[in-house]
CSV table of C-alpha atoms in Angstrom, one decimal:
chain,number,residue,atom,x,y,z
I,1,UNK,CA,-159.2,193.5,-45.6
I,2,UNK,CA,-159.1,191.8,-42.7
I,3,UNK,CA,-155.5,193.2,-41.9
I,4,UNK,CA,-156.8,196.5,-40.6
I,5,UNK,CA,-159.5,195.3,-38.0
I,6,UNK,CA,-159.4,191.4,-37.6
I,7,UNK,CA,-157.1,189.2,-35.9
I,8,UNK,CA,-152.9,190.5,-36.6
I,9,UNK,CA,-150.9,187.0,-38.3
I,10,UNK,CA,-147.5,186.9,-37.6
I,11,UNK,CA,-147.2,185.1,-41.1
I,12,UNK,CA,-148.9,187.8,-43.1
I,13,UNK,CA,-146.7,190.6,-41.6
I,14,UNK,CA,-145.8,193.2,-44.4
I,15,UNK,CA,-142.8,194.3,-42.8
I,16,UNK,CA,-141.5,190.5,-43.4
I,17,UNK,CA,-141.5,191.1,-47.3
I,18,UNK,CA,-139.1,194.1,-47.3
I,19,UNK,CA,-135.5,193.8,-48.0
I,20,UNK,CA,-133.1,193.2,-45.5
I,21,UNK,CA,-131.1,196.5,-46.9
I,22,UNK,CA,-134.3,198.4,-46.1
I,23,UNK,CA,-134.8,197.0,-43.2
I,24,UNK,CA,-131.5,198.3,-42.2
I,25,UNK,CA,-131.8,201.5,-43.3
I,26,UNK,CA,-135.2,202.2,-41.6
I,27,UNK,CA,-133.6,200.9,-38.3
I,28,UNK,CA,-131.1,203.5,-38.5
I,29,UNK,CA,-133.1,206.5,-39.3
I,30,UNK,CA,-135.2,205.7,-36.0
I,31,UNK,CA,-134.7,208.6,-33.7
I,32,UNK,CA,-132.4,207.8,-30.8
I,33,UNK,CA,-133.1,207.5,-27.0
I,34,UNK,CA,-132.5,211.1,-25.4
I,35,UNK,CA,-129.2,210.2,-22.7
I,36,UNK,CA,-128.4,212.6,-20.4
I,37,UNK,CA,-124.7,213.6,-20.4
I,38,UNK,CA,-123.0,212.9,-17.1
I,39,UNK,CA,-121.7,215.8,-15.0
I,40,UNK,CA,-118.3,216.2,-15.1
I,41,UNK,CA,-116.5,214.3,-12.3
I,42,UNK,CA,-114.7,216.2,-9.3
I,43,UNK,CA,-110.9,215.2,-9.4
I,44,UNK,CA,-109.6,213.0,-7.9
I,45,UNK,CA,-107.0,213.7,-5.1
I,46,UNK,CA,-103.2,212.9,-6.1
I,47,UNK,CA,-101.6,210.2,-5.2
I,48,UNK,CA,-99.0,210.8,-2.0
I,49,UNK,CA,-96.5,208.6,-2.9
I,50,UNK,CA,-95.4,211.1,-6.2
I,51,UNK,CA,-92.7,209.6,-7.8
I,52,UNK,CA,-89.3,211.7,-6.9
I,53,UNK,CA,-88.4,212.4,-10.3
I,54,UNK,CA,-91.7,213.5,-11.3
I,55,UNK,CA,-91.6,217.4,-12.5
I,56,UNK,CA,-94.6,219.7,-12.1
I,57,UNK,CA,-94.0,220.8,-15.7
I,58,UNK,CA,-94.9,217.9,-17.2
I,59,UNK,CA,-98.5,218.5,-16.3
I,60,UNK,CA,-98.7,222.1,-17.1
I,61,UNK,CA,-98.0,221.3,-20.7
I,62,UNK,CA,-100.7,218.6,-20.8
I,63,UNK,CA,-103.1,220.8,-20.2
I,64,UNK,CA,-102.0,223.4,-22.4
I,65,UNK,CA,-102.1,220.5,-25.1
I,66,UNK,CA,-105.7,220.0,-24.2
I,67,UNK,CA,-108.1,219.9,-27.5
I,68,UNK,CA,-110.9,222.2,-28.0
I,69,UNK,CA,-112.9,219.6,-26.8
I,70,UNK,CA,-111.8,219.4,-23.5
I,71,UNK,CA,-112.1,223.4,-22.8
I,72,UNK,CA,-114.5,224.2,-20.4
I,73,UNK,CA,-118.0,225.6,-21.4
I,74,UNK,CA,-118.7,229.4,-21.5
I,75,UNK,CA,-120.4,231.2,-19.2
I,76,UNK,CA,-123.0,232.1,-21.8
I,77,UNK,CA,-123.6,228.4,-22.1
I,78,UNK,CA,-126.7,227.2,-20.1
I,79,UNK,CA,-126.1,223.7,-20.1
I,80,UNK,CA,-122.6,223.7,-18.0
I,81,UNK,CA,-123.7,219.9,-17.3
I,82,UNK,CA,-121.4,219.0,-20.9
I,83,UNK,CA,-124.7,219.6,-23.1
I,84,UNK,CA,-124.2,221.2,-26.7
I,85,UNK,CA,-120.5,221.5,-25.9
I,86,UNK,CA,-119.8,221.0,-29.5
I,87,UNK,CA,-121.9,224.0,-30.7
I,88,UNK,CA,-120.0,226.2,-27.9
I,89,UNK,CA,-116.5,224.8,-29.5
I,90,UNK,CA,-116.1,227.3,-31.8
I,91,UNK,CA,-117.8,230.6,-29.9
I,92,UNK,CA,-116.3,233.6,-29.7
I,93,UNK,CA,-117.7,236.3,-27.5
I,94,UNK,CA,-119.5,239.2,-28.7
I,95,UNK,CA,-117.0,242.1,-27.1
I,96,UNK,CA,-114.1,240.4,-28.8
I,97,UNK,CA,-116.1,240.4,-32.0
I,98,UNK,CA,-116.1,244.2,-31.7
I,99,UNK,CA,-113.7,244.7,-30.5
I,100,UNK,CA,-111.5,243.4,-33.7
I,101,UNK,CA,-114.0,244.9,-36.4
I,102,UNK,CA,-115.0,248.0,-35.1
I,103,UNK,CA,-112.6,251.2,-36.5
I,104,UNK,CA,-111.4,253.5,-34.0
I,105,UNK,CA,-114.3,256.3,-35.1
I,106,UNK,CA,-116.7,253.8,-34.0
I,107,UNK,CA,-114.9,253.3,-30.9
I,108,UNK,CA,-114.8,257.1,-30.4
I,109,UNK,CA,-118.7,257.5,-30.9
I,110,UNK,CA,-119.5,254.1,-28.6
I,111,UNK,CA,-117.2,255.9,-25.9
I,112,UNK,CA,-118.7,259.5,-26.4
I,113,UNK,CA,-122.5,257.9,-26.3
I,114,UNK,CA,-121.3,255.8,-23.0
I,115,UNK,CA,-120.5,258.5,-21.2
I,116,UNK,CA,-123.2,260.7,-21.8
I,117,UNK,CA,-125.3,257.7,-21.0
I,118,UNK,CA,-123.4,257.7,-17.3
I,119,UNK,CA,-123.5,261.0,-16.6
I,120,UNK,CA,-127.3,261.3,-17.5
I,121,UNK,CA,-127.6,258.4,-15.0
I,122,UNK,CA,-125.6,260.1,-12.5
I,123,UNK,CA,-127.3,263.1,-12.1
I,124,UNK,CA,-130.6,261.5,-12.0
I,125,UNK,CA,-129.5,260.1,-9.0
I,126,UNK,CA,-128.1,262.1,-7.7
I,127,UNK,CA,-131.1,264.3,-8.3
I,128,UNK,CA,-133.2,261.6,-6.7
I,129,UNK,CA,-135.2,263.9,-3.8
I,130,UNK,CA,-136.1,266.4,-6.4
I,131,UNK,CA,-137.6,264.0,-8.8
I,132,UNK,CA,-139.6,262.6,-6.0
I,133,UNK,CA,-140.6,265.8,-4.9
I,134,UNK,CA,-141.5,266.2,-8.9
I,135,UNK,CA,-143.7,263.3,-8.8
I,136,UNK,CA,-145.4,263.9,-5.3
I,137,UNK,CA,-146.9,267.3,-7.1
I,138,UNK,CA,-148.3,265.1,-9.8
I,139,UNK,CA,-149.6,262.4,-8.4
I,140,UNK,CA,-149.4,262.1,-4.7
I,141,UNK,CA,-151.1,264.9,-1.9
I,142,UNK,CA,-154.4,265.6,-1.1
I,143,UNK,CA,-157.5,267.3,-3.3
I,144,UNK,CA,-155.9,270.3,-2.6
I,145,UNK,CA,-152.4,269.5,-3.6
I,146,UNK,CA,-153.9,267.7,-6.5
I,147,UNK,CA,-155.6,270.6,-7.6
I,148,UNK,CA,-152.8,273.3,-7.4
I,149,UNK,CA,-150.3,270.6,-9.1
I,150,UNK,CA,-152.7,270.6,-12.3
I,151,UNK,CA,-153.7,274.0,-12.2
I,152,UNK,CA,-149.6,275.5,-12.7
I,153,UNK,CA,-148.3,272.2,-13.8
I,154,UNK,CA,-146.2,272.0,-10.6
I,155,UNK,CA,-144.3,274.8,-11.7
I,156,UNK,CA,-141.5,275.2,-9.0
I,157,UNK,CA,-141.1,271.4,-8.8
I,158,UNK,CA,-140.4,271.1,-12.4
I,159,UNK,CA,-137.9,273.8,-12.4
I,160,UNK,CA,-136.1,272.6,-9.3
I,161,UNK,CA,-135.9,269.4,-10.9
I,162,UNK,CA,-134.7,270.5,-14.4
I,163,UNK,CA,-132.3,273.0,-12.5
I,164,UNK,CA,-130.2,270.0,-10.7
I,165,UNK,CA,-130.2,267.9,-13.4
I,166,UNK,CA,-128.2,270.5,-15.3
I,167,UNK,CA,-126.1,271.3,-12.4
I,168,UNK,CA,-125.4,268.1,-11.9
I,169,UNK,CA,-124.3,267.1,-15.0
I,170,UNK,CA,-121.9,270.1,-15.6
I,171,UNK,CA,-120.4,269.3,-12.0
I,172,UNK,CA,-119.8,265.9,-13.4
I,173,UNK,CA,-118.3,267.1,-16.7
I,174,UNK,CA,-116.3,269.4,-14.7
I,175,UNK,CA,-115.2,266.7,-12.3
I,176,UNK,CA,-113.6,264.6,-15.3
I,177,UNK,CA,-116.7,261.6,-14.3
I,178,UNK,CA,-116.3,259.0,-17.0
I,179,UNK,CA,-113.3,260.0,-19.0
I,180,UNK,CA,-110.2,257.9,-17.6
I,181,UNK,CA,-111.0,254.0,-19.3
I,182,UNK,CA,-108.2,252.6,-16.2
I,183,UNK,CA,-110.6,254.0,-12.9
I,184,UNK,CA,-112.4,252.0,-11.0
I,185,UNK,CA,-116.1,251.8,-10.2
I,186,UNK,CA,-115.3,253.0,-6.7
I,187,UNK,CA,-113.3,255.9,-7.8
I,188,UNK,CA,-115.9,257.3,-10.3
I,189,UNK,CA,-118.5,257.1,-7.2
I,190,UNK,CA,-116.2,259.6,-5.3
I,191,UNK,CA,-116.2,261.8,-8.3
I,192,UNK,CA,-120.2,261.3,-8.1
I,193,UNK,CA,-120.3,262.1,-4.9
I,194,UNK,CA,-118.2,264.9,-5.1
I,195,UNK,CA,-120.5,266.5,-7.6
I,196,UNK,CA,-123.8,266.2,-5.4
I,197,UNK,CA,-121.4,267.9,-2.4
I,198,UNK,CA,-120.7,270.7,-4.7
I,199,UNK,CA,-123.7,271.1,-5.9
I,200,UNK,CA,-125.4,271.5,-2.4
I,201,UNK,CA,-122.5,274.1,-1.8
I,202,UNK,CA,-123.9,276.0,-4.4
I,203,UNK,CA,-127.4,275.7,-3.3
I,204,UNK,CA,-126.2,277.3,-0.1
I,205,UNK,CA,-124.3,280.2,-1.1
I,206,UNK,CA,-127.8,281.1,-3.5
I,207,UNK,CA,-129.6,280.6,0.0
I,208,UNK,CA,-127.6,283.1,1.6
I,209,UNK,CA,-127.8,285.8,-1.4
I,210,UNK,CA,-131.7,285.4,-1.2
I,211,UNK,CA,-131.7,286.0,2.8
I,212,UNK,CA,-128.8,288.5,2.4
I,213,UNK,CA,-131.4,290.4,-0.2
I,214,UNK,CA,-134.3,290.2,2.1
I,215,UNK,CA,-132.7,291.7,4.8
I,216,UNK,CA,-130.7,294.3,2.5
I,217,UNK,CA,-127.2,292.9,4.0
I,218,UNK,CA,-124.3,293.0,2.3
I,219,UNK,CA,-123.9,289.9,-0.7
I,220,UNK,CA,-121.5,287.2,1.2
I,221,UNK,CA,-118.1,286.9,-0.8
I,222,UNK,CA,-117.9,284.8,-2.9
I,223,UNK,CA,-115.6,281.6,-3.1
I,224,UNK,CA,-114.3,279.0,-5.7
I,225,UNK,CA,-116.4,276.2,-5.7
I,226,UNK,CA,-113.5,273.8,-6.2
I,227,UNK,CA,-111.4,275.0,-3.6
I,228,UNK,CA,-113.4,277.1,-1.0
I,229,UNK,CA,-110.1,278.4,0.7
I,230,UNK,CA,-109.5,280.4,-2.6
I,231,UNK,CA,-111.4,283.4,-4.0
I,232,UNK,CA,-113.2,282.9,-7.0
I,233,UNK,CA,-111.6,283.8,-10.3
I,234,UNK,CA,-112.7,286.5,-12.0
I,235,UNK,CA,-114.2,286.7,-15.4
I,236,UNK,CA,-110.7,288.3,-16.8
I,237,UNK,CA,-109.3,285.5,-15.6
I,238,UNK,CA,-111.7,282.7,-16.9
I,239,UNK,CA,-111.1,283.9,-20.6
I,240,UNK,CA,-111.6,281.5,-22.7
I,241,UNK,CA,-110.5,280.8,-26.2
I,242,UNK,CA,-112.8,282.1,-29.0
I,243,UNK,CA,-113.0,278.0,-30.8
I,244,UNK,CA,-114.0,277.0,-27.1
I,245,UNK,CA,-116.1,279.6,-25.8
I,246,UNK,CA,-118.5,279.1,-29.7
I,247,UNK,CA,-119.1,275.5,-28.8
I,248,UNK,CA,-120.8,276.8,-25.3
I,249,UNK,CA,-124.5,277.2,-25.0
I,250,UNK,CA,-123.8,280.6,-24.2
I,251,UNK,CA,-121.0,283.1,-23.7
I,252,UNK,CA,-119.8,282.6,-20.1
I,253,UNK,CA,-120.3,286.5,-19.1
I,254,UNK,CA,-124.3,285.6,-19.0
I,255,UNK,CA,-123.9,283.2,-16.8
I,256,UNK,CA,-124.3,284.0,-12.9
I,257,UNK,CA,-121.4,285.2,-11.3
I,258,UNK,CA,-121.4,281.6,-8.5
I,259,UNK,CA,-122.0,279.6,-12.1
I,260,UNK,CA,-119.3,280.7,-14.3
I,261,UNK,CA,-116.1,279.0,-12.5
I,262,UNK,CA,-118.3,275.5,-13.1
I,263,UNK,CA,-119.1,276.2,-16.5
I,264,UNK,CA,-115.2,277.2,-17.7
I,265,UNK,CA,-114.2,274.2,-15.8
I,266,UNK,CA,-117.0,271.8,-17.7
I,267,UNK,CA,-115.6,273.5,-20.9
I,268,UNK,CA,-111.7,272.9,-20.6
I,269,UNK,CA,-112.8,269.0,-19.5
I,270,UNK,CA,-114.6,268.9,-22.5
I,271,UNK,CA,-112.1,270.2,-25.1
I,272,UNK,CA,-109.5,268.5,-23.0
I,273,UNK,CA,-111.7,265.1,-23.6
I,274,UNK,CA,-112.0,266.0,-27.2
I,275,UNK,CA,-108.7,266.3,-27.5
I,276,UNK,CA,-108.0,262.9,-26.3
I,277,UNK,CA,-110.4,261.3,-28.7
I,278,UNK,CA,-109.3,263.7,-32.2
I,279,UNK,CA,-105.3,262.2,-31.0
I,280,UNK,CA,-106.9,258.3,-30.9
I,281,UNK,CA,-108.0,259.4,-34.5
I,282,UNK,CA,-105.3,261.3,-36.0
I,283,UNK,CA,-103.1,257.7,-34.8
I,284,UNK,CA,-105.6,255.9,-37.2
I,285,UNK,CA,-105.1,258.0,-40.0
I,286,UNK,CA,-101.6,258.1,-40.0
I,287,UNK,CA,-101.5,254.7,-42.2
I,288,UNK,CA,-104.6,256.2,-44.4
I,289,UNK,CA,-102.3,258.8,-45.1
I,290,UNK,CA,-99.1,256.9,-46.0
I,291,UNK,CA,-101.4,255.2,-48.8
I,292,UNK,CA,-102.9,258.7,-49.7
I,293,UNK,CA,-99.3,260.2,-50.4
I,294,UNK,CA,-98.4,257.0,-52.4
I,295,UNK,CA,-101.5,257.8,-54.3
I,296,UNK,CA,-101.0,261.6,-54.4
I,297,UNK,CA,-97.1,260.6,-55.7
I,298,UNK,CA,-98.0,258.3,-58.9
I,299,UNK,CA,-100.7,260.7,-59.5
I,300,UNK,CA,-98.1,263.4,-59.5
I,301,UNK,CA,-95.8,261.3,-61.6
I,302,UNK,CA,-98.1,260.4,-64.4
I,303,UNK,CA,-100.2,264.0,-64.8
I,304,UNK,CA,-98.0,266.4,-63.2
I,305,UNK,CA,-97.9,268.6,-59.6
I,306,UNK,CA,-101.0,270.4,-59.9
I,307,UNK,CA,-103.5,268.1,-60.9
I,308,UNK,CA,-101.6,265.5,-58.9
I,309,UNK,CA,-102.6,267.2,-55.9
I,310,UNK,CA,-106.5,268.9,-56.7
I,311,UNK,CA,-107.5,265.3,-57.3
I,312,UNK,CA,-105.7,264.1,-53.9
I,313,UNK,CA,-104.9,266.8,-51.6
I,314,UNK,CA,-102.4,266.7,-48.5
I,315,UNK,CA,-103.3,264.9,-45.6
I,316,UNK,CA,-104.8,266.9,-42.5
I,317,UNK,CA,-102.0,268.1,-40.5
I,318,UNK,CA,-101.9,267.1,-36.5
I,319,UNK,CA,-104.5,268.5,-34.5
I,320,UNK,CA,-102.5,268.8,-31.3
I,321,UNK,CA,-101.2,272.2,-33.0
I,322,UNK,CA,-103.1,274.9,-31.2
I,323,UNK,CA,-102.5,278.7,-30.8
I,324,UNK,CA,-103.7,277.5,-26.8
I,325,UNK,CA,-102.7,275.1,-24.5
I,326,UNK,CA,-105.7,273.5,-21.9
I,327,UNK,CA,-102.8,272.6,-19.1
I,328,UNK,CA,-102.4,276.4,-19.4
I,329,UNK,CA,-105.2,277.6,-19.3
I,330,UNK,CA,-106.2,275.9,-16.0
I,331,UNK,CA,-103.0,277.3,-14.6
I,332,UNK,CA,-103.7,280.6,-14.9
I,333,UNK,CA,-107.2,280.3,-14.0
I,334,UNK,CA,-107.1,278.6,-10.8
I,335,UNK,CA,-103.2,279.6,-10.1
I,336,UNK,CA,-102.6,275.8,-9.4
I,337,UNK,CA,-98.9,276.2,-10.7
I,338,UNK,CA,-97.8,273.8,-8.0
I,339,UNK,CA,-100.4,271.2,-8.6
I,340,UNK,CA,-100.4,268.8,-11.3
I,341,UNK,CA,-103.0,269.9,-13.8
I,342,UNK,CA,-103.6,266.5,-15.2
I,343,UNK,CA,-106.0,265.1,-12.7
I,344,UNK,CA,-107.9,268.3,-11.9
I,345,UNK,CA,-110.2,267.0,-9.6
I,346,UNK,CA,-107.3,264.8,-7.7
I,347,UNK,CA,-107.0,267.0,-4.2
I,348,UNK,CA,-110.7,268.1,-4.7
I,349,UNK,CA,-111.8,264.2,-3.7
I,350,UNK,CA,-109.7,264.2,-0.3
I,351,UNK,CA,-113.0,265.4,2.0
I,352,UNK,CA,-115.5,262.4,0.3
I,353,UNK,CA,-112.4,260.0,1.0
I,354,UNK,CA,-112.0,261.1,4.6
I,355,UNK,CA,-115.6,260.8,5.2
I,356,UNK,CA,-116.1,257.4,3.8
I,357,UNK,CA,-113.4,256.1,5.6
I,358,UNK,CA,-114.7,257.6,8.8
């Protein structure tokens, strides 16, 4: 007993009786010192006496030889000291990843929710002053202002708000913001821009109507809000197609007369967009459907024509086909015949342009 509190013998040291295979075995289970990994070292300058037959390709393919090992970290990585590098050897990113098992109608809905997402950012910004003036009723002022605010809610703030949010985002719809994947950042914060000048246009011409009413003066003519050197088209001329016009909140004659050119142009984007995505589709299902007819053919073989094709019917037919044309449409609605309808909103940008340049 006295092991555990007297004096420690070397000679009557447990440890000492154990097998030397033991021994071993517990001396290599011991955890291992914790060594930092060296940074990597900055290369070294070539030599300036380069042999004359040496050839600059030689290198190149050395380091395309290079192992995994010898890749450099990525930027995900935390440790770019060399730390973990062999966990990191076999990463693959996560847009790659989804990029190779998503289907196209996933694609399509991730694109469609995106840009809703960036338009309803958009006009929140570019609805900025209202929003403050919003929040100013309901929280900021004095008593008085405090008082009013919570006694009509902050009634004309609210709607003021609400109002330029929805104007907003139609002017960005309109403008094509968001729909081209190859534009830059920089372009679509002309288009942005673009919106919030036409918007305050708007806002103008309604200031004018109300003064012109107060004063019982004659209505100011009314222009197009995309090209002010043009008079507006009329309401004959905005006819839309019955498939587009149900898909609007409401039928484009109850809108007011300065709002309808913004929301026909909104909706021919729109179906215009739509379009685009139904095509991305349709070039998916093509190879669903060569499998479909194979199907529909043995089925036809075995049972006969009819049943053949009620348990398998034809494949969806291309949905370019359309008693309408968009491209047309905008034509004879803004008379642009000698403009190129694709990029609707191309010669509309040249004012913001000028004046950020300036």
């Amino acid at each position: 007993m006295g092991w555990f509190w007297g004096g420690r013998n070397a000679q009557n040291d447990p440890a000492k009786a154990l097998d030397d295979d033991l021994k071993q075995f517990l001396k290599e289970q011991q955890p291992r010192p914790y060594v930092p990994a060296e940074a990597p070292a900055e290369p070294s300058e070539p030599p300036q006496n380069l042999a004359p037959n040496s050839k600059p390709s030689e290198q190149t393919v050395a380091d395309a030889a290079q192992p995994p090992e010898d890749k450099p970290l990525p930027k995900e990585s935390l440790f770019q000291d060399g730390r973990y590098k062999h966990i990191w050897k076999t990463y693959i990113p996560q847009d790659e990843i989804i990029a190779a098992t998503s289907t196209p109608v996933e694609r399509v809905l991730s694109a469609r929710k995106n840009r809703n997402q960036s338009i309803h950012k958009a006009a929140l910004e570019n609805c900025a002053f209202e929003e403050e003036m919003q929040q100013i009723c309901l929280k900021g002022g004095n008593v008085t202002d405090r008082i009013r605010g919570r006694m009509t809610m902050c009634h004309e703030e609210t709607k003021a708000f609400n109002r330029c949010y929805t104007l907003q985002a139609k002017f960005l719809q309109a403008l094509g913001y968001m729909t081209n994947a190859g534009s830059s950042a920089e372009d679509e914060e002309k288009i942005q821009m673009h919106a919030d000048k036409l918007y305050h246009r708007m806002m103008d011409y309604e200031a004018q109507v109300d003064e012109a009413k107060r004063n019982n003066q004659p209505i100011p003519p009314l222009s197009s809000l995309f090209n002010p050197n043009r008079p507006a088209p009329t309401l004959e001329q905005m006819a839309l197609p019955r498939a587009m016009e149900d898909k609007m909140k409401k039928p484009l004659h109850e809108y007011p007369p300065h709002e309808r050119e913004l929301a026909a142009r909104a909706a021919l984007q729109e179906a215009k967009l739509t379009d685009l995505y139904a095509e991305d589709l349709f070039k998916y299902s093509v190879t669903m459907n060569e499998d479909r007819k194979n199907r529909q053919v043995f089925l036809t073989r075995v049972f006969g024509e009819t049943i053949g094709k009620f348990l398998i019917p034809d494949p969806p037919k291309d949905p370019n086909i359309k008693p309408y044309s968009i491209e047309q449409l905008e034509r004879e609605i803004w008379k642009e015949e000698d403009r190129p309808s694709s990029l609707p909103h191309a010669q509309k940008l040249e004012p913001v342009e000028t004046k950020s340049s300036g």
